[in-house]
PDB file of C-alpha atoms and ligand atoms in Angstrom:
ATOM      1  CA  UNK A  67       6.260   2.022  23.566  1.00  0.00           C
ATOM      2  CA  UNK A  68       3.654   1.921  20.642  1.00  0.00           C
ATOM      3  CA  UNK A  69       1.417   4.873  19.997  1.00  0.00           C
ATOM      4  CA  UNK A  70      -0.695   6.608  17.502  1.00  0.00           C
ATOM      5  CA  UNK A  71       0.693  10.250  17.717  1.00  0.00           C
ATOM      6  CA  UNK A  72      -1.703  13.073  18.148  1.00  0.00           C
ATOM      7  CA  UNK A  73      -4.650  10.979  17.181  1.00  0.00           C
ATOM      8  CA  UNK A  74      -5.931   7.607  18.246  1.00  0.00           C
ATOM      9  CA  UNK A  75      -8.416   6.590  15.530  1.00  0.00           C
ATOM     10  CA  UNK A  76     -10.304   3.447  15.940  1.00  0.00           C
ATOM     11  CA  UNK A  77     -10.180   3.999  19.572  1.00  0.00           C
ATOM     12  CA  UNK A  78     -12.614   6.682  19.415  1.00  0.00           C
ATOM     13  CA  UNK A  79     -11.147   9.530  17.656  1.00  0.00           C
ATOM     14  CA  UNK A  80      -9.255  10.472  20.942  1.00  0.00           C
ATOM     15  CA  UNK A  81      -6.601  13.278  20.637  1.00  0.00           C
ATOM     16  CA  UNK A  82      -3.740  14.181  22.824  1.00  0.00           C
ATOM     17  CA  UNK A  83      -1.497  17.434  23.129  1.00  0.00           C
ATOM     18  CA  UNK A  84       1.781  17.467  21.360  1.00  0.00           C
ATOM     19  CA  UNK A  85       3.138  17.951  24.888  1.00  0.00           C
ATOM     20  CA  UNK A  86       2.233  14.365  25.605  1.00  0.00           C
ATOM     21  CA  UNK A  87       4.280  12.962  22.707  1.00  0.00           C
ATOM     22  CA  UNK A  88       7.247  15.029  23.843  1.00  0.00           C
ATOM     23  CA  UNK A  89       7.032  13.460  27.377  1.00  0.00           C
ATOM     24  CA  UNK A  90       6.634  10.037  26.104  1.00  0.00           C
ATOM     25  CA  UNK A  91       9.833  10.564  23.854  1.00  0.00           C
ATOM     26  CA  UNK A  92      11.701  11.838  26.854  1.00  0.00           C
ATOM     27  CA  UNK A  93      10.840   9.077  28.909  1.00  0.00           C
ATOM     28  CA  UNK A  94      11.529   6.346  26.340  1.00  0.00           C
ATOM     29  CA  UNK A  95      15.062   7.974  25.846  1.00  0.00           C
ATOM     30  CA  UNK A  96      15.538   8.001  29.620  1.00  0.00           C
ATOM     31  CA  UNK A  97      14.644   4.306  30.017  1.00  0.00           C
ATOM     32  CA  UNK A  98      16.291   2.897  26.744  1.00  0.00           C
ATOM     33  CA  UNK A  99      12.771   2.197  25.144  1.00  0.00           C
ATOM     34  CA  UNK A 100      11.969   2.171  21.347  1.00  0.00           C
ATOM     35  CA  UNK A 101       9.356   4.383  20.383  1.00  0.00           C
ATOM     36  CA  UNK A 102       7.164   3.031  17.605  1.00  0.00           C
ATOM     37  CA  UNK A 103       4.816   5.583  15.971  1.00  0.00           C
ATOM     38  CA  UNK A 104       1.720   4.198  13.991  1.00  0.00           C
ATOM     39  CA  UNK A 105       1.348   7.018  11.613  1.00  0.00           C
ATOM     40  CA  UNK A 106      -0.892   4.884   9.280  1.00  0.00           C
ATOM     41  CA  UNK A 107      -3.803   7.024   9.836  1.00  0.00           C
ATOM     42  CA  UNK A 108      -2.207  10.283  10.681  1.00  0.00           C
ATOM     43  CA  UNK A 109       0.679  10.356   8.134  1.00  0.00           C
ATOM     44  CA  UNK A 110       0.943  12.132   4.914  1.00  0.00           C
ATOM     45  CA  UNK A 111      -0.667  15.492   6.067  1.00  0.00           C
ATOM     46  CA  UNK A 112      -3.955  14.174   7.741  1.00  0.00           C
ATOM     47  CA  UNK A 113      -3.364  16.127  11.003  1.00  0.00           C
ATOM     48  CA  UNK A 114      -1.785  19.520   9.657  1.00  0.00           C
ATOM     49  CA  UNK A 115       1.957  18.248   9.264  1.00  0.00           C
ATOM     50  CA  UNK A 116       3.406  15.697   6.951  1.00  0.00           C
ATOM     51  CA  UNK A 117       3.692  13.488   9.873  1.00  0.00           C
ATOM     52  CA  UNK A 118       1.711  14.076  13.254  1.00  0.00           C
ATOM     53  CA  UNK A 119       5.116  13.567  15.219  1.00  0.00           C
ATOM     54  CA  UNK A 120       6.377  16.654  13.726  1.00  0.00           C
ATOM     55  CA  UNK A 121       4.092  18.603  15.906  1.00  0.00           C
ATOM     56  CA  UNK A 122       6.012  17.724  19.068  1.00  0.00           C
ATOM     57  CA  UNK A 123       9.384  19.280  19.800  1.00  0.00           C
ATOM     58  CA  UNK A 124      12.107  17.762  21.892  1.00  0.00           C
ATOM     59  CA  UNK A 125      15.648  18.577  22.788  1.00  0.00           C
ATOM     60  CA  UNK A 126      18.104  16.834  20.749  1.00  0.00           C
ATOM     61  CA  UNK A 127      21.493  15.421  22.043  1.00  0.00           C
ATOM     62  CA  UNK A 128      23.255  18.725  21.429  1.00  0.00           C
ATOM     63  CA  UNK A 129      20.564  20.676  23.057  1.00  0.00           C
ATOM     64  CA  UNK A 130      18.966  22.181  19.927  1.00  0.00           C
ATOM     65  CA  UNK A 131      15.169  21.572  19.583  1.00  0.00           C
ATOM     66  CA  UNK A 132      14.004  19.383  16.860  1.00  0.00           C
ATOM     67  CA  UNK A 133      10.752  17.480  16.326  1.00  0.00           C
ATOM     68  CA  UNK A 134       9.883  14.033  17.975  1.00  0.00           C
ATOM     69  CA  UNK A 135      11.398  11.216  15.949  1.00  0.00           C
ATOM     70  CA  UNK A 136      10.236   7.701  16.467  1.00  0.00           C
ATOM     71  CA  UNK A 137      12.705   4.726  16.306  1.00  0.00           C
ATOM     72  CA  UNK A 138      10.093   3.003  14.119  1.00  0.00           C
ATOM     73  CA  UNK A 139       7.498   4.616  11.838  1.00  0.00           C
ATOM     74  CA  UNK A 140       4.647   2.598  10.525  1.00  0.00           C
ATOM     75  CA  UNK A 141       3.048   3.965   7.277  1.00  0.00           C
ATOM     76  CA  UNK A 142       0.222   2.734   5.082  1.00  0.00           C
ATOM     77  CA  UNK A 143      -3.052   4.294   4.024  1.00  0.00           C
ATOM     78  CA  UNK A 144      -1.786   7.774   2.733  1.00  0.00           C
ATOM     79  CA  UNK A 145       1.355   6.363   1.414  1.00  0.00           C
ATOM     80  CA  UNK A 146      -0.543   5.478  -1.845  1.00  0.00           C
ATOM     81  CA  UNK A 147      -3.015   8.232  -1.316  1.00  0.00           C
ATOM     82  CA  UNK A 148      -5.377   5.349  -0.540  1.00  0.00           C
ATOM     83  CA  UNK A 149      -5.542   3.848  -4.093  1.00  0.00           C
ATOM     84  CA  UNK A 150      -3.646   0.583  -3.708  1.00  0.00           C
ATOM     85  CA  UNK A 151      -2.637  -1.434  -0.551  1.00  0.00           C
ATOM     86  CA  UNK A 152       1.014  -0.616   0.446  1.00  0.00           C
ATOM     87  CA  UNK A 153       2.670  -0.446   3.793  1.00  0.00           C
ATOM     88  CA  UNK A 154       5.925   0.369   5.101  1.00  0.00           C
ATOM     89  CA  UNK A 155       8.030   0.543   8.550  1.00  0.00           C
ATOM     90  CA  UNK A 156      10.966   2.999   8.608  1.00  0.00           C
ATOM     91  CA  UNK A 157      13.675   2.506  11.141  1.00  0.00           C
ATOM     92  CA  UNK A 158      16.496   4.487  12.478  1.00  0.00           C
ATOM     93  CA  UNK A 159      19.964   3.818  10.974  1.00  0.00           C
ATOM     94  CA  UNK A 160      21.003   2.110  14.092  1.00  0.00           C
ATOM     95  CA  UNK A 161      18.153  -0.509  14.217  1.00  0.00           C
ATOM     96  CA  UNK A 162      18.673  -0.968  10.435  1.00  0.00           C
ATOM     97  CA  UNK A 163      22.314  -1.679  10.854  1.00  0.00           C
ATOM     98  CA  UNK A 164      21.472  -4.022  13.828  1.00  0.00           C
ATOM     99  CA  UNK A 165      19.950  -6.382  11.275  1.00  0.00           C
ATOM    100  CA  UNK A 166      22.129  -5.648   8.274  1.00  0.00           C
ATOM    101  CA  UNK A 167      24.273  -8.527   7.581  1.00  0.00           C
ATOM    102  CA  UNK A 168      25.089 -11.343   5.074  1.00  0.00           C
ATOM    103  CA  UNK A 169      24.755 -13.929   7.690  1.00  0.00           C
ATOM    104  CA  UNK A 170      21.360 -15.389   7.873  1.00  0.00           C
ATOM    105  CA  UNK A 171      21.818 -15.679  11.826  1.00  0.00           C
ATOM    106  CA  UNK A 172      21.582 -11.947  12.108  1.00  0.00           C
ATOM    107  CA  UNK A 173      19.740 -10.684   8.871  1.00  0.00           C
ATOM    108  CA  UNK A 174      16.053  -9.685   9.245  1.00  0.00           C
ATOM    109  CA  UNK A 175      14.503 -12.298   7.186  1.00  0.00           C
ATOM    110  CA  UNK A 176      10.928 -11.079   7.004  1.00  0.00           C
ATOM    111  CA  UNK A 177       8.604 -10.167   4.185  1.00  0.00           C
ATOM    112  CA  UNK A 178       5.157 -10.648   2.596  1.00  0.00           C
ATOM    113  CA  UNK A 179       4.258 -12.320  -0.588  1.00  0.00           C
ATOM    114  CA  UNK A 180       3.733  -9.095  -2.257  1.00  0.00           C
ATOM    115  CA  UNK A 181       6.486  -6.893  -0.772  1.00  0.00           C
ATOM    116  CA  UNK A 182       7.486  -4.136  -2.924  1.00  0.00           C
ATOM    117  CA  UNK A 183       4.537  -4.650  -5.293  1.00  0.00           C
ATOM    118  CA  UNK A 184       5.390  -2.671  -8.361  1.00  0.00           C
ATOM    119  CA  UNK A 185       1.900  -1.278  -9.098  1.00  0.00           C
ATOM    120  CA  UNK A 186       1.499  -0.327  -5.418  1.00  0.00           C
ATOM    121  CA  UNK A 187       4.739   1.464  -5.410  1.00  0.00           C
ATOM    122  CA  UNK A 188       3.964   3.314  -8.612  1.00  0.00           C
ATOM    123  CA  UNK A 189       0.770   4.580  -6.860  1.00  0.00           C
ATOM    124  CA  UNK A 190       2.734   5.780  -4.021  1.00  0.00           C
ATOM    125  CA  UNK A 191       5.376   7.418  -6.209  1.00  0.00           C
ATOM    126  CA  UNK A 192       2.589   9.083  -7.920  1.00  0.00           C
ATOM    127  CA  UNK A 193       1.085  10.263  -4.674  1.00  0.00           C
ATOM    128  CA  UNK A 194       4.297  11.607  -3.284  1.00  0.00           C
ATOM    129  CA  UNK A 195       4.832  13.540  -6.693  1.00  0.00           C
ATOM    130  CA  UNK A 196       1.668  15.394  -5.851  1.00  0.00           C
ATOM    131  CA  UNK A 197       2.982  16.121  -2.358  1.00  0.00           C
ATOM    132  CA  UNK A 198       6.260  17.566  -4.021  1.00  0.00           C
ATOM    133  CA  UNK A 199       4.523  19.450  -6.895  1.00  0.00           C
ATOM    134  CA  UNK A 200       1.293  20.712  -4.975  1.00  0.00           C
ATOM    135  CA  UNK A 201       1.235  22.356  -1.662  1.00  0.00           C
ATOM    136  CA  UNK A 202      -0.934  19.808  -0.094  1.00  0.00           C
ATOM    137  CA  UNK A 203      -0.308  20.608   3.394  1.00  0.00           C
ATOM    138  CA  UNK A 204      -1.048  24.386   2.772  1.00  0.00           C
ATOM    139  CA  UNK A 205      -4.272  23.374   1.181  1.00  0.00           C
ATOM    140  CA  UNK A 206      -5.268  21.052   3.886  1.00  0.00           C
ATOM    141  CA  UNK A 207      -4.934  23.694   6.370  1.00  0.00           C
ATOM    142  CA  UNK A 208      -7.425  25.768   4.531  1.00  0.00           C
ATOM    143  CA  UNK A 209      -9.807  22.790   4.410  1.00  0.00           C
ATOM    144  CA  UNK A 210      -9.213  22.103   8.092  1.00  0.00           C
ATOM    145  CA  UNK A 211     -10.166  25.814   8.918  1.00  0.00           C
ATOM    146  CA  UNK A 212     -13.321  25.484   6.961  1.00  0.00           C
ATOM    147  CA  UNK A 213     -14.118  22.212   8.590  1.00  0.00           C
ATOM    148  CA  UNK A 214     -13.622  24.104  12.167  1.00  0.00           C
ATOM    149  CA  UNK A 215     -16.267  26.706  10.814  1.00  0.00           C
ATOM    150  CA  UNK A 216     -18.651  24.149   9.848  1.00  0.00           C
ATOM    151  CA  UNK A 217     -18.335  22.124  12.940  1.00  0.00           C
ATOM    152  CA  UNK A 218     -18.518  25.062  15.447  1.00  0.00           C
ATOM    153  CA  UNK A 219     -22.538  25.382  15.450  1.00  0.00           C
ATOM    154  CA  UNK A 220     -22.653  21.701  16.421  1.00  0.00           C
ATOM    155  CA  UNK A 221     -20.647  22.213  19.530  1.00  0.00           C
ATOM    156  CA  UNK A 222     -23.749  23.860  21.387  1.00  0.00           C
ATOM    157  CA  UNK A 223     -25.945  21.078  20.574  1.00  0.00           C
ATOM    158  CA  UNK A 224     -27.743  19.544  23.595  1.00  0.00           C
ATOM    159  CA  UNK A 225     -26.397  16.051  22.979  1.00  0.00           C
ATOM    160  CA  UNK A 226     -22.869  17.045  21.726  1.00  0.00           C
ATOM    161  CA  UNK A 227     -20.451  16.539  24.521  1.00  0.00           C
ATOM    162  CA  UNK A 228     -17.416  17.292  22.804  1.00  0.00           C
ATOM    163  CA  UNK A 229     -16.114  18.486  19.254  1.00  0.00           C
ATOM    164  CA  UNK A 230     -12.428  17.835  18.626  1.00  0.00           C
ATOM    165  CA  UNK A 231     -10.003  18.485  15.624  1.00  0.00           C
ATOM    166  CA  UNK A 232      -6.734  17.357  14.517  1.00  0.00           C
ATOM    167  CA  UNK A 233      -6.239  18.810  11.035  1.00  0.00           C
ATOM    168  CA  UNK A 234      -8.489  17.127   8.653  1.00  0.00           C
ATOM    169  CA  UNK A 235     -10.323  15.013  11.331  1.00  0.00           C
ATOM    170  CA  UNK A 236     -13.173  16.414  13.432  1.00  0.00           C
ATOM    171  CA  UNK A 237     -15.090  14.230  15.818  1.00  0.00           C
ATOM    172  CA  UNK A 238     -18.305  14.834  17.437  1.00  0.00           C
ATOM    173  CA  UNK A 239     -19.208  13.057  20.709  1.00  0.00           C
ATOM    174  CA  UNK A 240     -22.764  12.293  21.477  1.00  0.00           C
ATOM    175  CA  UNK A 241     -24.018  11.741  24.969  1.00  0.00           C
ATOM    176  CA  UNK A 242     -27.307  11.726  26.728  1.00  0.00           C
ATOM    177  CA  UNK A 243     -27.279  15.191  27.911  1.00  0.00           C
ATOM    178  CA  UNK A 244     -23.918  16.883  26.525  1.00  0.00           C
ATOM    179  CA  UNK A 245     -21.828  15.973  29.324  1.00  0.00           C
ATOM    180  CA  UNK A 246     -18.963  13.610  28.738  1.00  0.00           C
ATOM    181  CA  UNK A 247     -19.779  11.457  31.843  1.00  0.00           C
ATOM    182  CA  UNK A 248     -23.421  10.740  30.561  1.00  0.00           C
ATOM    183  CA  UNK A 249     -22.900   8.372  27.607  1.00  0.00           C
ATOM    184  CA  UNK A 250     -26.145   6.891  25.897  1.00  0.00           C
ATOM    185  CA  UNK A 251     -27.108   3.364  26.636  1.00  0.00           C
ATOM    186  CA  UNK A 252     -24.881   1.403  24.163  1.00  0.00           C
ATOM    187  CA  UNK A 253     -28.031  -0.785  23.408  1.00  0.00           C
ATOM    188  CA  UNK A 254     -29.760   2.449  21.978  1.00  0.00           C
ATOM    189  CA  UNK A 255     -27.018   2.261  19.104  1.00  0.00           C
ATOM    190  CA  UNK A 256     -27.082   6.032  18.632  1.00  0.00           C
ATOM    191  CA  UNK A 257     -24.079   5.801  16.261  1.00  0.00           C
ATOM    192  CA  UNK A 258     -25.777   3.328  14.049  1.00  0.00           C
ATOM    193  CA  UNK A 259     -28.895   5.259  14.014  1.00  0.00           C
ATOM    194  CA  UNK A 260     -26.765   8.524  12.899  1.00  0.00           C
ATOM    195  CA  UNK A 261     -25.170   6.522  10.311  1.00  0.00           C
ATOM    196  CA  UNK A 262     -28.486   5.283   8.763  1.00  0.00           C
ATOM    197  CA  UNK A 263     -30.051   8.874   8.852  1.00  0.00           C
ATOM    198  CA  UNK A 264     -26.878  10.130   7.124  1.00  0.00           C
ATOM    199  CA  UNK A 265     -26.768   7.460   4.615  1.00  0.00           C
ATOM    200  CA  UNK A 266     -30.305   8.171   3.700  1.00  0.00           C
ATOM    201  CA  UNK A 267     -29.252  11.729   2.830  1.00  0.00           C
ATOM    202  CA  UNK A 268     -26.359  10.631   0.649  1.00  0.00           C
ATOM    203  CA  UNK A 269     -23.502  10.855   3.192  1.00  0.00           C
ATOM    204  CA  UNK A 270     -21.487   8.097   4.439  1.00  0.00           C
ATOM    205  CA  UNK A 271     -20.471   8.495   8.077  1.00  0.00           C
ATOM    206  CA  UNK A 272     -18.960   5.653   9.874  1.00  0.00           C
ATOM    207  CA  UNK A 273     -19.206   6.351  13.606  1.00  0.00           C
ATOM    208  CA  UNK A 274     -17.119   4.760  16.208  1.00  0.00           C
ATOM    209  CA  UNK A 275     -19.801   4.133  18.945  1.00  0.00           C
ATOM    210  CA  UNK A 276     -21.403   7.349  19.622  1.00  0.00           C
ATOM    211  CA  UNK A 277     -18.432   9.295  18.148  1.00  0.00           C
ATOM    212  CA  UNK A 278     -19.324  10.643  14.595  1.00  0.00           C
ATOM    213  CA  UNK A 279     -16.371  12.037  12.704  1.00  0.00           C
ATOM    214  CA  UNK A 280     -15.349  13.675   9.394  1.00  0.00           C
ATOM    215  CA  UNK A 281     -12.177  12.341   7.972  1.00  0.00           C
ATOM    216  CA  UNK A 282     -12.663  13.271   4.191  1.00  0.00           C
ATOM    217  CA  UNK A 283     -10.375  12.952   1.271  1.00  0.00           C
ATOM    218  CA  UNK A 284      -8.192  15.923   0.872  1.00  0.00           C
ATOM    219  CA  UNK A 285      -9.842  16.598  -2.434  1.00  0.00           C
ATOM    220  CA  UNK A 286     -13.159  17.196  -0.783  1.00  0.00           C
ATOM    221  CA  UNK A 287     -14.736  20.559  -2.059  1.00  0.00           C
ATOM    222  CA  UNK A 288     -16.787  23.413  -0.600  1.00  0.00           C
ATOM    223  CA  UNK A 289     -20.098  22.142  -1.748  1.00  0.00           C
ATOM    224  CA  UNK A 290     -19.346  18.602  -0.396  1.00  0.00           C
ATOM    225  CA  UNK A 291     -18.127  19.961   2.853  1.00  0.00           C
ATOM    226  CA  UNK A 292     -21.250  21.933   3.214  1.00  0.00           C
ATOM    227  CA  UNK A 293     -23.399  18.779   2.462  1.00  0.00           C
ATOM    228  CA  UNK A 294     -21.319  16.749   4.896  1.00  0.00           C
ATOM    229  CA  UNK A 295     -21.938  19.499   7.865  1.00  0.00           C
ATOM    230  CA  UNK A 296     -25.651  19.897   7.060  1.00  0.00           C
ATOM    231  CA  UNK A 297     -26.259  15.962   6.883  1.00  0.00           C
ATOM    232  CA  UNK A 298     -24.351  15.535  10.067  1.00  0.00           C
ATOM    233  CA  UNK A 299     -26.534  18.254  11.925  1.00  0.00           C
ATOM    234  CA  UNK A 300     -29.656  16.608  10.535  1.00  0.00           C
ATOM    235  CA  UNK A 301     -28.420  12.975  11.440  1.00  0.00           C
ATOM    236  CA  UNK A 302     -27.692  14.045  15.016  1.00  0.00           C
ATOM    237  CA  UNK A 303     -31.031  15.962  15.217  1.00  0.00           C
ATOM    238  CA  UNK A 304     -33.104  12.926  13.868  1.00  0.00           C
ATOM    239  CA  UNK A 305     -31.202  10.489  16.064  1.00  0.00           C
ATOM    240  CA  UNK A 306     -31.491  12.366  19.417  1.00  0.00           C
ATOM    241  CA  UNK A 307     -34.944  13.878  18.913  1.00  0.00           C
ATOM    242  CA  UNK A 308     -36.615  11.450  21.173  1.00  0.00           C
ATOM    243  CA  UNK A 309     -33.502  10.768  23.366  1.00  0.00           C
TER     244      UNK A 309
HETATM  245  C1  PLP B 201      -5.499   1.308   9.192  1.00  0.00           C
HETATM  246  C2  PLP B 201      -4.732   1.209  10.357  1.00  0.00           C
HETATM  247  C3  PLP B 201      -3.859  -0.010  10.672  1.00  0.00           C
HETATM  248  C4  PLP B 201      -3.813  -1.194   9.717  1.00  0.00           C
HETATM  249  O1  PLP B 201      -2.991  -0.840   8.610  1.00  0.00           O
HETATM  250  P1  PLP B 201      -2.692  -2.137   7.530  1.00  0.00           P
HETATM  251  O2  PLP B 201      -1.737  -1.461   6.542  1.00  0.00           O
HETATM  252  O3  PLP B 201      -4.047  -2.497   6.901  1.00  0.00           O
HETATM  253  O4  PLP B 201      -2.163  -3.365   8.349  1.00  0.00           O
HETATM  254  C5  PLP B 201      -3.002   0.312  11.575  1.00  0.00           C
HETATM  255  N1  PLP B 201      -3.098   1.442  12.434  1.00  0.00           N
HETATM  256  C6  PLP B 201      -3.736   2.509  12.205  1.00  0.00           C
HETATM  257  C7  PLP B 201      -3.692   3.702  12.942  1.00  0.00           C
HETATM  258  C8  PLP B 201      -4.560   2.378  10.994  1.00  0.00           C
HETATM  259  O5  PLP B 201      -5.338   3.595  10.815  1.00  0.00           O
END
């Protein structure tokens, strides 16, 4: 079972409740299925916790509550703070041991040309140092709360069907009349027009279809957040004025 916990990004910034994740873990355990969490986008503090999986709890073997743990965890993007390409797949001890062998018959012979690239690893270590020395998660929670405030007025716009948020990600779903079951005609390229309207005002939005979203770097400041919000509102207004 492969999923993006809490937040499915490229699929349209779809979000699910932590209860869903908990239930998936329980069903995987009950049926002997590995759970693979793709936290490439959500990992490293994006959705409010270091990893999105931590937001769901599940009973452990001894009956104690613990957070959902995948069998395989995919990481990239935030691993280096976005500065250099580096990806990693973390495995449980038992999966690791399953492939640990001197024999080439059993060992996991898989790598890439630039596996363990020293520059990328140095960038990752520097980024992890910042997590250790600064309270990044606490600061992100403050920024996320500010994003919620700035997004709130857009919720009542006549063409905004849904505003949803997971930590430092806020998505705005645009539709013909503000109902989720009344999408714009895809041929009218509403998202593309919103992108152009925002770019002309100095803000790079990258809509997924008719879903506009904010997923700013953690260092975004108050003035930049306000610009992001006002330009998003203007872009939506300009794009939907004659819709
Ligand atoms: C970016 C992204 C990927 C691709 O990651 P690479 O490290 O470029 O292979 C996969 N899954 C999610 C959720 C992503 O955001």
